[in-house]
Amino acid sequence: MALAVSTLLFTSPATAQEATGKRDYMRACVSCHGASGKGDGPMADLLKVQVSDLTKLSASNDGTFPLHDVMMFIDGRSRIRAHGGDMPIWGQRFVQDAEDYVARYEAENVAERRVLSLALYIESIQE
């Protein structure tokens, strides 16, 4: 987590955002959505609902990536049914991770940036 915070604080915003988004995707999303984002992760077959193909979000939204909606799903304001329950609330987890290193209000900011970075990474894998 310290690496994530230092990456966000001490590198150029675009570089940090890209690196953080991909890293968080590979840590938090790949087990269900797969490395390619097509919903073919190793846990996908164990879930009670079909895992979304994240590479088709723009195509299913008239060619426009639904950035706000994706961010809401990631941070937990909108619920997704997965494995008989909700998709993990990554925004809350990101805040908890950051609280070990920064003040509460800064932890919220770190979490928001990580959610945005993750959403922008998902945007980058659109087909």
mmCIF file of N, CA and C in Angstrom:
data_model
loop_
_atom_site.group_PDB
_atom_site.id
_atom_site.type_symbol
_atom_site.label_atom_id
_atom_site.label_comp_id
_atom_site.label_asym_id
_atom_site.label_seq_id
_atom_site.Cartn_x
_atom_site.Cartn_y
_atom_site.Cartn_z
ATOM 1 N N MET A 1 0.816 -1.188 0.000
ATOM 2 C CA MET A 1 0.000 0.000 0.000
ATOM 3 C C MET A 1 0.861 1.255 0.000
ATOM 4 N N ALA A 2 1.982 1.208 0.717
ATOM 5 C CA ALA A 2 2.872 2.372 0.738
ATOM 6 C C ALA A 2 3.346 2.690 -0.666
ATOM 7 N N LEU A 3 3.597 1.654 -1.458
ATOM 8 C CA LEU A 3 4.009 1.868 -2.848
ATOM 9 C C LEU A 3 2.912 2.565 -3.630
ATOM 10 N N ALA A 4 1.675 2.174 -3.423
ATOM 11 C CA ALA A 4 0.556 2.811 -4.133
ATOM 12 C C ALA A 4 0.460 4.283 -3.763
ATOM 13 N N VAL A 5 0.588 4.584 -2.485
ATOM 14 C CA VAL A 5 0.500 5.976 -2.044
ATOM 15 C C VAL A 5 1.667 6.771 -2.604
ATOM 16 N N SER A 6 2.882 6.226 -2.523
ATOM 17 C CA SER A 6 4.037 6.975 -3.040
ATOM 18 C C SER A 6 3.954 7.120 -4.548
ATOM 19 N N THR A 7 3.442 6.121 -5.248
ATOM 20 C CA THR A 7 3.261 6.228 -6.696
ATOM 21 C C THR A 7 2.309 7.362 -7.017
ATOM 22 N N LEU A 8 1.216 7.461 -6.267
ATOM 23 C CA LEU A 8 0.241 8.516 -6.513
ATOM 24 C C LEU A 8 0.777 9.900 -6.144
ATOM 25 N N LEU A 9 1.651 9.975 -5.159
ATOM 26 C CA LEU A 9 2.103 11.259 -4.680
ATOM 27 C C LEU A 9 3.350 11.790 -5.378
ATOM 28 N N PHE A 10 4.205 10.904 -5.928
ATOM 29 C CA PHE A 10 5.513 11.356 -6.394
ATOM 30 C C PHE A 10 5.812 11.089 -7.867
ATOM 31 N N THR A 11 4.854 10.741 -8.668
ATOM 32 C CA THR A 11 5.081 10.591 -10.094
ATOM 33 C C THR A 11 4.106 11.482 -10.834
ATOM 34 N N SER A 12 4.330 11.623 -12.141
ATOM 35 C CA SER A 12 3.408 12.463 -12.904
ATOM 36 C C SER A 12 2.014 11.871 -12.814
ATOM 37 N N PRO A 13 0.996 12.694 -12.795
ATOM 38 C CA PRO A 13 -0.369 12.198 -12.630
ATOM 39 C C PRO A 13 -0.766 11.140 -13.665
ATOM 40 N N ALA A 14 -0.451 11.348 -14.929
ATOM 41 C CA ALA A 14 -0.845 10.394 -15.961
ATOM 42 C C ALA A 14 -0.123 9.071 -15.789
ATOM 43 N N THR A 15 1.173 9.116 -15.508
ATOM 44 C CA THR A 15 1.959 7.901 -15.324
ATOM 45 C C THR A 15 1.486 7.136 -14.095
ATOM 46 N N ALA A 16 1.287 7.848 -13.003
ATOM 47 C CA ALA A 16 0.832 7.208 -11.771
ATOM 48 C C ALA A 16 -0.545 6.594 -11.959
ATOM 49 N N GLN A 17 -1.424 7.316 -12.630
ATOM 50 C CA GLN A 17 -2.780 6.831 -12.844
ATOM 51 C C GLN A 17 -2.788 5.547 -13.659
ATOM 52 N N GLU A 18 -2.015 5.535 -14.735
ATOM 53 C CA GLU A 18 -1.941 4.354 -15.590
ATOM 54 C C GLU A 18 -1.371 3.162 -14.835
ATOM 55 N N ALA A 19 -0.267 3.365 -14.122
ATOM 56 C CA ALA A 19 0.362 2.281 -13.378
ATOM 57 C C ALA A 19 -0.530 1.779 -12.253
ATOM 58 N N THR A 20 -1.158 2.696 -11.533
ATOM 59 C CA THR A 20 -2.021 2.318 -10.416
ATOM 60 C C THR A 20 -3.251 1.568 -10.909
ATOM 61 N N GLY A 21 -3.864 2.048 -11.988
ATOM 62 C CA GLY A 21 -5.050 1.382 -12.520
ATOM 63 C C GLY A 21 -4.777 -0.036 -12.953
ATOM 64 N N LYS A 22 -3.710 -0.238 -13.692
ATOM 65 C CA LYS A 22 -3.378 -1.590 -14.153
ATOM 66 C C LYS A 22 -3.014 -2.485 -12.977
ATOM 67 N N ARG A 23 -2.214 -1.957 -12.042
ATOM 68 C CA ARG A 23 -1.820 -2.748 -10.872
ATOM 69 C C ARG A 23 -3.051 -3.158 -10.051
ATOM 70 N N ASP A 24 -3.938 -2.207 -9.803
ATOM 71 C CA ASP A 24 -5.131 -2.534 -9.025
ATOM 72 C C ASP A 24 -6.024 -3.519 -9.773
ATOM 73 N N TYR A 25 -6.111 -3.377 -11.087
ATOM 74 C CA TYR A 25 -6.903 -4.328 -11.869
ATOM 75 C C TYR A 25 -6.328 -5.736 -11.701
ATOM 76 N N MET A 26 -5.017 -5.858 -11.825
ATOM 77 C CA MET A 26 -4.382 -7.178 -11.737
ATOM 78 C C MET A 26 -4.501 -7.768 -10.336
ATOM 79 N N ARG A 27 -4.627 -6.942 -9.342
ATOM 80 C CA ARG A 27 -4.778 -7.431 -7.968
ATOM 81 C C ARG A 27 -6.234 -7.674 -7.580
ATOM 82 N N ALA A 28 -7.128 -6.810 -8.022
ATOM 83 C CA ALA A 28 -8.497 -6.834 -7.511
ATOM 84 C C ALA A 28 -9.511 -7.456 -8.468
ATOM 85 N N CYS A 29 -9.250 -7.409 -9.754
ATOM 86 C CA CYS A 29 -10.294 -7.751 -10.736
ATOM 87 C C CYS A 29 -10.007 -9.007 -11.543
ATOM 88 N N VAL A 30 -8.735 -9.320 -11.699
ATOM 89 C CA VAL A 30 -8.335 -10.372 -12.626
ATOM 90 C C VAL A 30 -8.896 -11.745 -12.252
ATOM 91 N N SER A 31 -9.098 -12.012 -10.974
ATOM 92 C CA SER A 31 -9.571 -13.347 -10.585
ATOM 93 C C SER A 31 -10.963 -13.642 -11.126
ATOM 94 N N CYS A 32 -11.780 -12.625 -11.307
ATOM 95 C CA CYS A 32 -13.120 -12.831 -11.879
ATOM 96 C C CYS A 32 -13.190 -12.398 -13.346
ATOM 97 N N HIS A 33 -12.664 -11.213 -13.637
ATOM 98 C CA HIS A 33 -12.804 -10.659 -14.985
ATOM 99 C C HIS A 33 -11.717 -11.123 -15.945
ATOM 100 N N GLY A 34 -10.645 -11.732 -15.440
ATOM 101 C CA GLY A 34 -9.570 -12.228 -16.279
ATOM 102 C C GLY A 34 -8.599 -11.136 -16.676
ATOM 103 N N ALA A 35 -7.390 -11.547 -17.055
ATOM 104 C CA ALA A 35 -6.346 -10.598 -17.449
ATOM 105 C C ALA A 35 -6.775 -9.775 -18.652
ATOM 106 N N SER A 36 -7.572 -10.365 -19.526
ATOM 107 C CA SER A 36 -8.022 -9.664 -20.731
ATOM 108 C C SER A 36 -9.260 -8.813 -20.476
ATOM 109 N N GLY A 37 -9.927 -9.021 -19.333
ATOM 110 C CA GLY A 37 -11.145 -8.285 -19.018
ATOM 111 C C GLY A 37 -12.402 -8.889 -19.604
ATOM 112 N N LYS A 38 -12.295 -10.062 -20.202
ATOM 113 C CA LYS A 38 -13.425 -10.668 -20.898
ATOM 114 C C LYS A 38 -14.339 -11.514 -19.996
ATOM 115 N N GLY A 39 -14.086 -11.511 -18.701
ATOM 116 C CA GLY A 39 -14.943 -12.264 -17.784
ATOM 117 C C GLY A 39 -14.541 -13.715 -17.660
ATOM 118 N N ASP A 40 -13.287 -14.011 -17.981
ATOM 119 C CA ASP A 40 -12.825 -15.392 -17.996
ATOM 120 C C ASP A 40 -11.750 -15.675 -16.957
ATOM 121 N N GLY A 41 -11.840 -15.001 -15.822
ATOM 122 C CA GLY A 41 -10.876 -15.218 -14.746
ATOM 123 C C GLY A 41 -11.069 -16.578 -14.104
ATOM 124 N N PRO A 42 -10.095 -17.046 -13.333
ATOM 125 C CA PRO A 42 -10.173 -18.382 -12.732
ATOM 126 C C PRO A 42 -11.350 -18.577 -11.781
ATOM 127 N N MET A 43 -11.899 -17.524 -11.232
ATOM 128 C CA MET A 43 -13.044 -17.645 -10.331
ATOM 129 C C MET A 43 -14.382 -17.542 -11.065
ATOM 130 N N ALA A 44 -14.376 -17.134 -12.310
ATOM 131 C CA ALA A 44 -15.616 -16.854 -13.038
ATOM 132 C C ALA A 44 -16.572 -18.042 -13.063
ATOM 133 N N ASP A 45 -16.058 -19.231 -13.257
ATOM 134 C CA ASP A 45 -16.923 -20.412 -13.334
ATOM 135 C C ASP A 45 -17.536 -20.783 -11.987
ATOM 136 N N LEU A 46 -16.980 -20.276 -10.914
ATOM 137 C CA LEU A 46 -17.486 -20.591 -9.579
ATOM 138 C C LEU A 46 -18.594 -19.652 -9.122
ATOM 139 N N LEU A 47 -18.796 -18.575 -9.855
ATOM 140 C CA LEU A 47 -19.786 -17.581 -9.463
ATOM 141 C C LEU A 47 -21.182 -17.975 -9.929
ATOM 142 N N LYS A 48 -22.184 -17.479 -9.243
ATOM 143 C CA LYS A 48 -23.575 -17.795 -9.566
ATOM 144 C C LYS A 48 -24.120 -16.953 -10.700
ATOM 145 N N VAL A 49 -23.450 -15.866 -11.028
ATOM 146 C CA VAL A 49 -23.870 -15.008 -12.142
ATOM 147 C C VAL A 49 -22.718 -14.906 -13.124
ATOM 148 N N GLN A 50 -23.033 -14.613 -14.374
ATOM 149 C CA GLN A 50 -22.006 -14.464 -15.392
ATOM 150 C C GLN A 50 -21.209 -13.181 -15.128
ATOM 151 N N VAL A 51 -19.903 -13.302 -15.202
ATOM 152 C CA VAL A 51 -19.024 -12.160 -14.977
ATOM 153 C C VAL A 51 -19.038 -11.287 -16.233
ATOM 154 N N SER A 52 -19.109 -9.994 -16.047
ATOM 155 C CA SER A 52 -19.167 -9.049 -17.166
ATOM 156 C C SER A 52 -17.881 -9.061 -17.977
ATOM 157 N N ASP A 53 -18.049 -8.923 -19.283
ATOM 158 C CA ASP A 53 -16.936 -8.707 -20.194
ATOM 159 C C ASP A 53 -16.671 -7.208 -20.178
ATOM 160 N N LEU A 54 -15.618 -6.810 -19.505
ATOM 161 C CA LEU A 54 -15.329 -5.386 -19.334
ATOM 162 C C LEU A 54 -14.832 -4.728 -20.609
ATOM 163 N N THR A 55 -14.465 -5.513 -21.606
ATOM 164 C CA THR A 55 -13.973 -4.947 -22.868
ATOM 165 C C THR A 55 -15.107 -4.473 -23.762
ATOM 166 N N LYS A 56 -16.341 -4.763 -23.388
ATOM 167 C CA LYS A 56 -17.507 -4.425 -24.212
ATOM 168 C C LYS A 56 -18.356 -3.298 -23.632
ATOM 169 N N LEU A 57 -17.880 -2.639 -22.601
ATOM 170 C CA LEU A 57 -18.688 -1.606 -21.949
ATOM 171 C C LEU A 57 -18.991 -0.439 -22.879
ATOM 172 N N SER A 58 -18.017 0.011 -23.634
ATOM 173 C CA SER A 58 -18.261 1.110 -24.578
ATOM 174 C C SER A 58 -19.216 0.670 -25.679
ATOM 175 N N ALA A 59 -18.988 -0.528 -26.215
ATOM 176 C CA ALA A 59 -19.832 -1.029 -27.300
ATOM 177 C C ALA A 59 -21.288 -1.144 -26.870
ATOM 178 N N SER A 60 -21.509 -1.525 -25.605
ATOM 179 C CA SER A 60 -22.885 -1.671 -25.130
ATOM 180 C C SER A 60 -23.477 -0.338 -24.666
ATOM 181 N N ASN A 61 -22.707 0.739 -24.804
ATOM 182 C CA ASN A 61 -23.163 2.063 -24.401
ATOM 183 C C ASN A 61 -23.020 3.041 -25.575
ATOM 184 N N ASP A 62 -23.422 2.594 -26.754
ATOM 185 C CA ASP A 62 -23.386 3.420 -27.966
ATOM 186 C C ASP A 62 -22.009 4.007 -28.255
ATOM 187 N N GLY A 63 -20.955 3.239 -27.953
ATOM 188 C CA GLY A 63 -19.601 3.660 -28.272
ATOM 189 C C GLY A 63 -18.962 4.615 -27.281
ATOM 190 N N THR A 64 -19.655 4.918 -26.201
ATOM 191 C CA THR A 64 -19.127 5.834 -25.186
ATOM 192 C C THR A 64 -18.853 5.057 -23.906
ATOM 193 N N PHE A 65 -17.646 5.197 -23.394
ATOM 194 C CA PHE A 65 -17.315 4.513 -22.155
ATOM 195 C C PHE A 65 -18.056 5.163 -20.993
ATOM 196 N N PRO A 66 -18.812 4.377 -20.213
ATOM 197 C CA PRO A 66 -19.600 4.927 -19.097
ATOM 198 C C PRO A 66 -18.749 5.104 -17.838
ATOM 199 N N LEU A 67 -17.823 6.052 -17.883
ATOM 200 C CA LEU A 67 -16.848 6.238 -16.820
ATOM 201 C C LEU A 67 -17.497 6.406 -15.447
ATOM 202 N N HIS A 68 -18.457 7.271 -15.351
ATOM 203 C CA HIS A 68 -19.114 7.514 -14.061
ATOM 204 C C HIS A 68 -19.748 6.240 -13.512
ATOM 205 N N ASP A 69 -20.461 5.508 -14.352
ATOM 206 C CA ASP A 69 -21.111 4.274 -13.899
ATOM 207 C C ASP A 69 -20.081 3.246 -13.446
ATOM 208 N N VAL A 70 -18.998 3.109 -14.209
ATOM 209 C CA VAL A 70 -17.950 2.155 -13.847
ATOM 210 C C VAL A 70 -17.346 2.542 -12.497
ATOM 211 N N MET A 71 -17.083 3.820 -12.306
ATOM 212 C CA MET A 71 -16.537 4.263 -11.023
ATOM 213 C C MET A 71 -17.503 3.961 -9.881
ATOM 214 N N MET A 72 -18.783 4.154 -10.102
ATOM 215 C CA MET A 72 -19.774 3.867 -9.060
ATOM 216 C C MET A 72 -19.791 2.381 -8.711
ATOM 217 N N PHE A 73 -19.686 1.519 -9.718
ATOM 218 C CA PHE A 73 -19.645 0.081 -9.452
ATOM 219 C C PHE A 73 -18.404 -0.284 -8.650
ATOM 220 N N ILE A 74 -17.262 0.255 -9.044
ATOM 221 C CA ILE A 74 -16.014 -0.067 -8.356
ATOM 222 C C ILE A 74 -16.048 0.406 -6.906
ATOM 223 N N ASP A 75 -16.482 1.637 -6.687
ATOM 224 C CA ASP A 75 -16.399 2.158 -5.321
ATOM 225 C C ASP A 75 -17.558 1.734 -4.432
ATOM 226 N N GLY A 76 -18.552 1.087 -4.985
ATOM 227 C CA GLY A 76 -19.587 0.478 -4.167
ATOM 228 C C GLY A 76 -20.872 1.256 -4.030
ATOM 229 N N ARG A 77 -21.000 2.413 -4.666
ATOM 230 C CA ARG A 77 -22.253 3.162 -4.569
ATOM 231 C C ARG A 77 -23.367 2.465 -5.329
ATOM 232 N N SER A 78 -23.013 1.720 -6.363
ATOM 233 C CA SER A 78 -23.986 0.890 -7.076
ATOM 234 C C SER A 78 -23.624 -0.554 -6.797
ATOM 235 N N ARG A 79 -24.597 -1.368 -6.645
ATOM 236 C CA ARG A 79 -24.343 -2.761 -6.286
ATOM 237 C C ARG A 79 -24.418 -3.654 -7.517
ATOM 238 N N ILE A 80 -23.540 -4.659 -7.548
ATOM 239 C CA ILE A 80 -23.562 -5.679 -8.589
ATOM 240 C C ILE A 80 -23.699 -7.015 -7.876
ATOM 241 N N ARG A 81 -24.574 -7.855 -8.382
ATOM 242 C CA ARG A 81 -24.717 -9.184 -7.800
ATOM 243 C C ARG A 81 -23.600 -10.069 -8.337
ATOM 244 N N ALA A 82 -22.829 -10.635 -7.437
ATOM 245 C CA ALA A 82 -21.749 -11.540 -7.828
ATOM 246 C C ALA A 82 -21.586 -12.585 -6.735
ATOM 247 N N HIS A 83 -21.425 -13.795 -7.126
ATOM 248 C CA HIS A 83 -21.192 -14.901 -6.199
ATOM 249 C C HIS A 83 -22.257 -14.917 -5.102
ATOM 250 N N GLY A 84 -23.505 -14.662 -5.495
ATOM 251 C CA GLY A 84 -24.598 -14.690 -4.546
ATOM 252 C C GLY A 84 -24.689 -13.443 -3.681
ATOM 253 N N GLY A 85 -23.833 -12.481 -3.892
ATOM 254 C CA GLY A 85 -23.825 -11.254 -3.113
ATOM 255 C C GLY A 85 -23.277 -10.124 -3.946
ATOM 256 N N ASP A 86 -22.844 -9.095 -3.288
ATOM 257 C CA ASP A 86 -22.350 -7.921 -3.993
ATOM 258 C C ASP A 86 -20.900 -8.090 -4.414
ATOM 259 N N MET A 87 -20.549 -7.399 -5.498
ATOM 260 C CA MET A 87 -19.157 -7.306 -5.891
ATOM 261 C C MET A 87 -18.431 -6.600 -4.747
ATOM 262 N N PRO A 88 -17.168 -6.956 -4.491
ATOM 263 C CA PRO A 88 -16.441 -6.258 -3.416
ATOM 264 C C PRO A 88 -16.483 -4.742 -3.606
ATOM 265 N N ILE A 89 -16.547 -4.041 -2.494
ATOM 266 C CA ILE A 89 -16.593 -2.578 -2.515
ATOM 267 C C ILE A 89 -15.161 -2.082 -2.429
ATOM 268 N N TRP A 90 -14.554 -1.883 -3.599
ATOM 269 C CA TRP A 90 -13.134 -1.556 -3.644
ATOM 270 C C TRP A 90 -12.844 -0.172 -3.099
ATOM 271 N N GLY A 91 -13.718 0.769 -3.284
ATOM 272 C CA GLY A 91 -13.473 2.107 -2.745
ATOM 273 C C GLY A 91 -13.266 2.075 -1.244
ATOM 274 N N GLN A 92 -14.112 1.337 -0.549
ATOM 275 C CA GLN A 92 -14.003 1.213 0.903
ATOM 276 C C GLN A 92 -12.690 0.526 1.277
ATOM 277 N N ARG A 93 -12.332 -0.513 0.533
ATOM 278 C CA ARG A 93 -11.072 -1.209 0.820
ATOM 279 C C ARG A 93 -9.870 -0.311 0.551
ATOM 280 N N PHE A 94 -9.938 0.488 -0.510
ATOM 281 C CA PHE A 94 -8.846 1.400 -0.815
ATOM 282 C C PHE A 94 -8.677 2.440 0.293
ATOM 283 N N VAL A 95 -9.785 2.925 0.853
ATOM 284 C CA VAL A 95 -9.713 3.877 1.966
ATOM 285 C C VAL A 95 -9.046 3.204 3.156
ATOM 286 N N GLN A 96 -9.473 2.007 3.499
ATOM 287 C CA GLN A 96 -8.901 1.307 4.641
ATOM 288 C C GLN A 96 -7.407 1.061 4.454
ATOM 289 N N ASP A 97 -6.996 0.694 3.246
ATOM 290 C CA ASP A 97 -5.571 0.496 2.960
ATOM 291 C C ASP A 97 -4.788 1.782 3.196
ATOM 292 N N ALA A 98 -5.308 2.891 2.694
ATOM 293 C CA ALA A 98 -4.593 4.169 2.769
ATOM 294 C C ALA A 98 -4.550 4.729 4.188
ATOM 295 N N GLU A 99 -5.528 4.386 5.022
ATOM 296 C CA GLU A 99 -5.572 4.943 6.383
ATOM 297 C C GLU A 99 -4.361 4.547 7.215
ATOM 298 N N ASP A 100 -3.671 3.483 6.831
ATOM 299 C CA ASP A 100 -2.466 3.094 7.554
ATOM 300 C C ASP A 100 -1.311 4.057 7.285
ATOM 301 N N TYR A 101 -1.439 4.856 6.216
ATOM 302 C CA TYR A 101 -0.325 5.696 5.789
ATOM 303 C C TYR A 101 -0.624 7.193 5.778
ATOM 304 N N VAL A 102 -1.894 7.558 5.667
ATOM 305 C CA VAL A 102 -2.260 8.977 5.565
ATOM 306 C C VAL A 102 -3.479 9.261 6.427
ATOM 307 N N ALA A 103 -3.776 10.530 6.633
ATOM 308 C CA ALA A 103 -4.947 10.938 7.413
ATOM 309 C C ALA A 103 -6.227 10.524 6.695
ATOM 310 N N ARG A 104 -7.329 10.475 7.440
ATOM 311 C CA ARG A 104 -8.612 9.999 6.912
ATOM 312 C C ARG A 104 -9.043 10.752 5.652
ATOM 313 N N TYR A 105 -9.016 12.098 5.674
ATOM 314 C CA TYR A 105 -9.476 12.817 4.488
ATOM 315 C C TYR A 105 -8.550 12.547 3.309
ATOM 316 N N GLU A 106 -7.244 12.371 3.572
ATOM 317 C CA GLU A 106 -6.316 12.037 2.491
ATOM 318 C C GLU A 106 -6.571 10.623 1.990
ATOM 319 N N ALA A 107 -6.957 9.723 2.887
ATOM 320 C CA ALA A 107 -7.266 8.351 2.492
ATOM 321 C C ALA A 107 -8.448 8.332 1.530
ATOM 322 N N GLU A 108 -9.437 9.169 1.783
ATOM 323 C CA GLU A 108 -10.571 9.280 0.863
ATOM 324 C C GLU A 108 -10.104 9.744 -0.510
ATOM 325 N N ASN A 109 -9.194 10.720 -0.540
ATOM 326 C CA ASN A 109 -8.668 11.217 -1.809
ATOM 327 C C ASN A 109 -7.863 10.150 -2.536
ATOM 328 N N VAL A 110 -7.041 9.413 -1.806
ATOM 329 C CA VAL A 110 -6.262 8.328 -2.401
ATOM 330 C C VAL A 110 -7.211 7.291 -2.995
ATOM 331 N N ALA A 111 -8.251 6.935 -2.248
ATOM 332 C CA ALA A 111 -9.212 5.939 -2.731
ATOM 333 C C ALA A 111 -9.924 6.425 -3.989
ATOM 334 N N GLU A 112 -10.329 7.676 -4.010
ATOM 335 C CA GLU A 112 -11.002 8.214 -5.196
ATOM 336 C C GLU A 112 -10.090 8.167 -6.412
ATOM 337 N N ARG A 113 -8.811 8.504 -6.213
ATOM 338 C CA ARG A 113 -7.867 8.453 -7.332
ATOM 339 C C ARG A 113 -7.639 7.026 -7.800
ATOM 340 N N ARG A 114 -7.605 6.069 -6.868
ATOM 341 C CA ARG A 114 -7.422 4.665 -7.257
ATOM 342 C C ARG A 114 -8.641 4.153 -8.022
ATOM 343 N N VAL A 115 -9.834 4.531 -7.592
ATOM 344 C CA VAL A 115 -11.052 4.137 -8.313
ATOM 345 C C VAL A 115 -11.032 4.723 -9.715
ATOM 346 N N LEU A 116 -10.677 6.003 -9.839
ATOM 347 C CA LEU A 116 -10.587 6.632 -11.156
ATOM 348 C C LEU A 116 -9.533 5.939 -12.009
ATOM 349 N N SER A 117 -8.378 5.660 -11.449
ATOM 350 C CA SER A 117 -7.314 4.990 -12.191
ATOM 351 C C SER A 117 -7.764 3.629 -12.697
ATOM 352 N N LEU A 118 -8.451 2.910 -11.857
ATOM 353 C CA LEU A 118 -8.951 1.592 -12.239
ATOM 354 C C LEU A 118 -9.980 1.709 -13.361
ATOM 355 N N ALA A 119 -10.884 2.655 -13.254
ATOM 356 C CA ALA A 119 -11.884 2.865 -14.301
ATOM 357 C C ALA A 119 -11.217 3.265 -15.613
ATOM 358 N N LEU A 120 -10.206 4.120 -15.542
ATOM 359 C CA LEU A 120 -9.508 4.535 -16.768
ATOM 360 C C LEU A 120 -8.733 3.373 -17.378
ATOM 361 N N TYR A 121 -8.203 2.494 -16.546
ATOM 362 C CA TYR A 121 -7.554 1.292 -17.087
ATOM 363 C C TYR A 121 -8.580 0.431 -17.828
ATOM 364 N N ILE A 122 -9.749 0.265 -17.227
ATOM 365 C CA ILE A 122 -10.800 -0.518 -17.886
ATOM 366 C C ILE A 122 -11.201 0.145 -19.204
ATOM 367 N N GLU A 123 -11.249 1.468 -19.217
ATOM 368 C CA GLU A 123 -11.523 2.170 -20.467
ATOM 369 C C GLU A 123 -10.456 1.851 -21.517
ATOM 370 N N SER A 124 -9.232 1.705 -21.106
ATOM 371 C CA SER A 124 -8.129 1.458 -22.052
ATOM 372 C C SER A 124 -8.192 0.072 -22.689
ATOM 373 N N ILE A 125 -8.957 -0.852 -22.116
ATOM 374 C CA ILE A 125 -9.034 -2.211 -22.694
ATOM 375 C C ILE A 125 -10.308 -2.418 -23.511
ATOM 376 N N GLN A 126 -11.000 -1.337 -23.832
ATOM 377 C CA GLN A 126 -12.220 -1.450 -24.630
ATOM 378 C C GLN A 126 -11.901 -1.900 -26.040
ATOM 379 N N GLU A 127 -12.779 -2.723 -26.590
ATOM 380 C CA GLU A 127 -12.633 -3.186 -27.987
ATOM 381 C C GLU A 127 -13.545 -2.417 -28.883
#
